[in-house]
Amino acid sequence: MNAQHLQPTGSAYFIAKETEKPETHTLSVLVDNEPGVLARVIGLFSGRGYNIESLTVSETEHEKHLSRITIVTRGTPHVMEQIKHQLERIVPVHRVVDLTVRSHQLGQERPLERELALVKVAGTGDARVEALRLADAFRASVIDANTEHFIFEITGKGSKLDQFIAIMKPLGLVEICRTGVAAMNRGPQGM
């Protein structure tokens, strides 16, 4: 068998039309808050070879026992439709909204997306002063400090957090903890 006719298996990314370009999409999934639901959603992604770039989940309606899962993933429009339809077939899923597609329908470039990070920086002297100055410029808050380190809390778009982390590396970056993306569309309507 000719090697160039073999396609990698185990991933849905290889069945897309060659003319379609992969795009990053943010999905919002409303589910029952019960044991095993998150595992089923993640299993759908891993079982079909889809990658999850960010995953956030939290109960949003306590009285109704509903949780909202926000997933950032990448794929062609065909793959994104497949993901959405497969998520809708999972029993405790109430609604799936592709926030990226919905924002385009509303005439917006992207949904509102925010992330939170805790960033630990250790240092003394000039590096310590520079870390504090830059944190102020990025509107990062000091939530813990002593003479050897700071822990900053910063919220914003992922690109802002990436930039802050990059400039803290030479100043004594020790540890990073990020929440993942929380997102919704602009406008008065809900998901």
CSV table of C-alpha atoms in Angstrom, one decimal:
chain,number,residue,atom,x,y,z
A,1,MET,CA,0.0,0.0,0.0
A,2,ASN,CA,1.3,3.4,-0.9
A,3,ALA,CA,2.2,5.5,2.2
A,4,GLN,CA,0.9,8.7,0.9
A,5,HIS,CA,-2.6,7.3,0.7
A,6,LEU,CA,-2.6,6.5,4.5
A,7,GLN,CA,-4.3,9.1,6.6
A,8,PRO,CA,-3.8,9.3,10.4
A,9,THR,CA,-6.6,7.6,12.3
A,10,GLY,CA,-8.3,8.4,15.6
A,11,SER,CA,-9.0,12.0,14.9
A,12,ALA,CA,-11.9,13.7,13.2
A,13,TYR,CA,-9.6,16.5,12.0
A,14,PHE,CA,-8.6,14.4,9.1
A,15,ILE,CA,-12.1,13.9,7.6
A,16,ALA,CA,-12.7,17.6,7.0
A,17,LYS,CA,-12.7,19.0,3.5
A,18,GLU,CA,-9.2,20.4,2.6
A,19,THR,CA,-10.8,23.8,1.7
A,20,GLU,CA,-12.0,24.4,5.3
A,21,LYS,CA,-9.6,26.1,7.7
A,22,PRO,CA,-9.5,25.2,11.4
A,23,GLU,CA,-10.8,28.0,13.7
A,24,THR,CA,-11.0,28.4,17.4
A,25,HIS,CA,-14.5,28.3,18.8
A,26,THR,CA,-16.0,28.8,22.2
A,27,LEU,CA,-18.9,26.5,23.1
A,28,SER,CA,-21.3,27.0,26.0
A,29,VAL,CA,-23.0,23.8,27.3
A,30,LEU,CA,-25.8,23.9,29.8
A,31,VAL,CA,-26.0,20.5,31.7
A,32,ASP,CA,-27.6,18.9,34.7
A,33,ASN,CA,-25.3,19.2,37.7
A,34,GLU,CA,-24.9,15.5,38.5
A,35,PRO,CA,-22.0,13.0,38.8
A,36,GLY,CA,-20.5,11.8,35.6
A,37,VAL,CA,-21.7,14.6,33.2
A,38,LEU,CA,-18.4,16.3,32.8
A,39,ALA,CA,-16.7,12.9,32.3
A,40,ARG,CA,-19.2,12.1,29.5
A,41,VAL,CA,-18.5,15.5,27.8
A,42,ILE,CA,-14.8,15.1,28.0
A,43,GLY,CA,-15.1,11.5,26.9
A,44,LEU,CA,-16.9,12.7,23.7
A,45,PHE,CA,-13.9,14.9,22.9
A,46,SER,CA,-11.2,12.4,23.7
A,47,GLY,CA,-13.0,9.5,22.0
A,48,ARG,CA,-13.3,11.3,18.7
A,49,GLY,CA,-9.8,13.0,18.8
A,50,TYR,CA,-11.0,16.5,19.4
A,51,ASN,CA,-8.7,18.7,21.5
A,52,ILE,CA,-9.9,20.9,24.4
A,53,GLU,CA,-7.8,24.1,24.7
A,54,SER,CA,-9.7,25.4,27.7
A,55,LEU,CA,-12.4,24.0,30.0
A,56,THR,CA,-14.4,25.8,32.7
A,57,VAL,CA,-17.4,24.4,34.6
A,58,SER,CA,-19.4,25.7,37.4
A,59,GLU,CA,-23.0,25.5,38.8
A,60,THR,CA,-24.9,28.5,37.5
A,61,GLU,CA,-28.5,27.8,38.6
A,62,HIS,CA,-28.5,26.2,42.0
A,63,GLU,CA,-32.3,25.8,42.3
A,64,LYS,CA,-32.5,24.0,38.9
A,65,HIS,CA,-29.2,22.0,39.5
A,66,LEU,CA,-27.7,23.3,36.2
A,67,SER,CA,-24.1,23.8,35.4
A,68,ARG,CA,-22.5,25.7,32.5
A,69,ILE,CA,-19.5,24.2,30.8
A,70,THR,CA,-17.4,26.5,28.6
A,71,ILE,CA,-15.2,24.8,26.2
A,72,VAL,CA,-12.6,26.4,23.8
A,73,THR,CA,-11.7,24.0,21.0
A,74,ARG,CA,-10.4,24.2,17.5
A,75,GLY,CA,-11.7,22.7,14.2
A,76,THR,CA,-13.1,23.3,10.8
A,77,PRO,CA,-16.7,24.5,10.5
A,78,HIS,CA,-17.7,20.8,9.7
A,79,VAL,CA,-15.9,19.5,12.8
A,80,MET,CA,-17.5,22.2,15.0
A,81,GLU,CA,-21.0,21.2,13.7
A,82,GLN,CA,-20.2,17.5,14.5
A,83,ILE,CA,-19.0,18.4,18.0
A,84,LYS,CA,-22.2,20.5,18.6
A,85,HIS,CA,-24.5,17.8,17.4
A,86,GLN,CA,-22.7,15.1,19.4
A,87,LEU,CA,-22.9,17.2,22.6
A,88,GLU,CA,-26.6,17.7,22.1
A,89,ARG,CA,-27.2,13.9,22.1
A,90,ILE,CA,-25.7,13.5,25.5
A,91,VAL,CA,-28.8,13.0,27.8
A,92,PRO,CA,-28.2,15.5,30.6
A,93,VAL,CA,-27.2,18.3,28.1
A,94,HIS,CA,-30.0,20.9,27.9
A,95,ARG,CA,-28.5,23.3,25.4
A,96,VAL,CA,-25.3,23.8,23.3
A,97,VAL,CA,-24.4,27.2,21.9
A,98,ASP,CA,-21.4,28.0,19.7
A,99,LEU,CA,-20.7,31.4,21.1
A,100,THR,CA,-18.3,32.2,18.3
A,101,VAL,CA,-20.9,31.5,15.6
A,102,ARG,CA,-23.5,33.4,17.6
A,103,SER,CA,-21.3,36.4,18.0
A,104,HIS,CA,-20.8,36.5,14.2
A,105,GLN,CA,-24.6,36.3,13.7
A,106,LEU,CA,-24.9,39.3,16.1
A,107,GLY,CA,-22.4,41.3,14.0
A,108,GLN,CA,-19.6,40.9,16.6
A,109,GLU,CA,-16.1,39.6,16.1
A,110,ARG,CA,-15.9,37.3,19.2
A,111,PRO,CA,-17.9,36.6,22.3
A,112,LEU,CA,-16.7,38.3,25.6
A,113,GLU,CA,-14.1,36.1,27.0
A,114,ARG,CA,-12.2,36.5,30.3
A,115,GLU,CA,-9.8,34.3,32.3
A,116,LEU,CA,-8.3,34.6,35.8
A,117,ALA,CA,-4.7,33.7,36.7
A,118,LEU,CA,-2.7,33.6,39.9
A,119,VAL,CA,1.0,34.3,39.2
A,120,LYS,CA,3.7,33.8,41.7
A,121,VAL,CA,6.9,35.9,41.3
A,122,ALA,CA,9.9,35.6,43.6
A,123,GLY,CA,12.6,38.2,43.6
A,124,THR,CA,14.4,41.0,45.4
A,125,GLY,CA,15.8,44.5,44.6
A,126,ASP,CA,15.2,45.9,41.2
A,127,ALA,CA,13.4,42.8,39.9
A,128,ARG,CA,10.9,43.1,42.7
A,129,VAL,CA,10.3,46.8,42.0
A,130,GLU,CA,9.9,46.2,38.3
A,131,ALA,CA,7.4,43.3,38.9
A,132,LEU,CA,5.3,45.6,41.0
A,133,ARG,CA,5.4,48.4,38.4
A,134,LEU,CA,4.4,46.1,35.6
A,135,ALA,CA,1.7,44.4,37.7
A,136,ASP,CA,0.2,47.9,38.3
A,137,ALA,CA,0.3,48.6,34.5
A,138,PHE,CA,-1.6,45.4,33.8
A,139,ARG,CA,-4.0,46.0,36.7
A,140,ALA,CA,-3.0,42.9,38.5
A,141,SER,CA,-3.7,42.8,42.2
A,142,VAL,CA,-1.2,41.7,44.9
A,143,ILE,CA,-3.1,39.1,46.9
A,144,ASP,CA,-0.2,37.7,48.9
A,145,ALA,CA,3.3,39.1,49.5
A,146,ASN,CA,6.3,38.8,51.8
A,147,THR,CA,9.9,39.9,51.4
A,148,GLU,CA,10.7,37.0,49.0
A,149,HIS,CA,7.6,36.8,46.7
A,150,PHE,CA,4.4,38.2,45.4
A,151,ILE,CA,1.2,36.4,44.2
A,152,PHE,CA,-0.6,38.5,41.6
A,153,GLU,CA,-4.2,38.0,40.6
A,154,ILE,CA,-5.0,39.1,37.0
A,155,THR,CA,-8.1,38.9,34.9
A,156,GLY,CA,-8.7,39.6,31.2
A,157,LYS,CA,-8.4,38.1,27.8
A,158,GLY,CA,-6.1,35.1,27.4
A,159,SER,CA,-3.7,37.2,25.3
A,160,LYS,CA,-3.4,39.7,28.2
A,161,LEU,CA,-2.6,37.0,30.6
A,162,ASP,CA,0.0,35.4,28.2
A,163,GLN,CA,1.7,38.8,27.9
A,164,PHE,CA,1.8,39.4,31.6
A,165,ILE,CA,3.2,35.9,32.2
A,166,ALA,CA,5.9,36.4,29.5
A,167,ILE,CA,7.1,39.7,31.0
A,168,MET,CA,7.2,38.1,34.5
A,169,LYS,CA,9.5,35.2,33.4
A,170,PRO,CA,12.8,37.2,33.6
A,171,LEU,CA,11.6,38.8,36.9
A,172,GLY,CA,11.4,35.6,38.8
A,173,LEU,CA,8.2,33.8,37.7
A,174,VAL,CA,7.8,30.7,39.9
A,175,GLU,CA,4.3,29.3,39.3
A,176,ILE,CA,1.1,30.0,37.3
A,177,CYS,CA,-2.5,28.8,37.9
A,178,ARG,CA,-5.2,29.7,35.3
A,179,THR,CA,-8.9,29.2,35.5
A,180,GLY,CA,-9.8,28.7,31.8
A,181,VAL,CA,-12.1,30.8,29.8
A,182,ALA,CA,-15.5,32.2,31.0
A,183,ALA,CA,-17.5,33.5,28.0
A,184,MET,CA,-20.8,34.9,26.9
A,185,ASN,CA,-22.2,36.9,24.0
A,186,ARG,CA,-23.0,40.6,24.2
A,187,GLY,CA,-26.6,41.8,24.1
A,188,PRO,CA,-29.8,41.3,26.1
A,189,GLN,CA,-30.5,37.7,25.2
A,190,GLY,CA,-29.3,34.7,27.1
A,191,MET,CA,-27.8,31.5,25.7
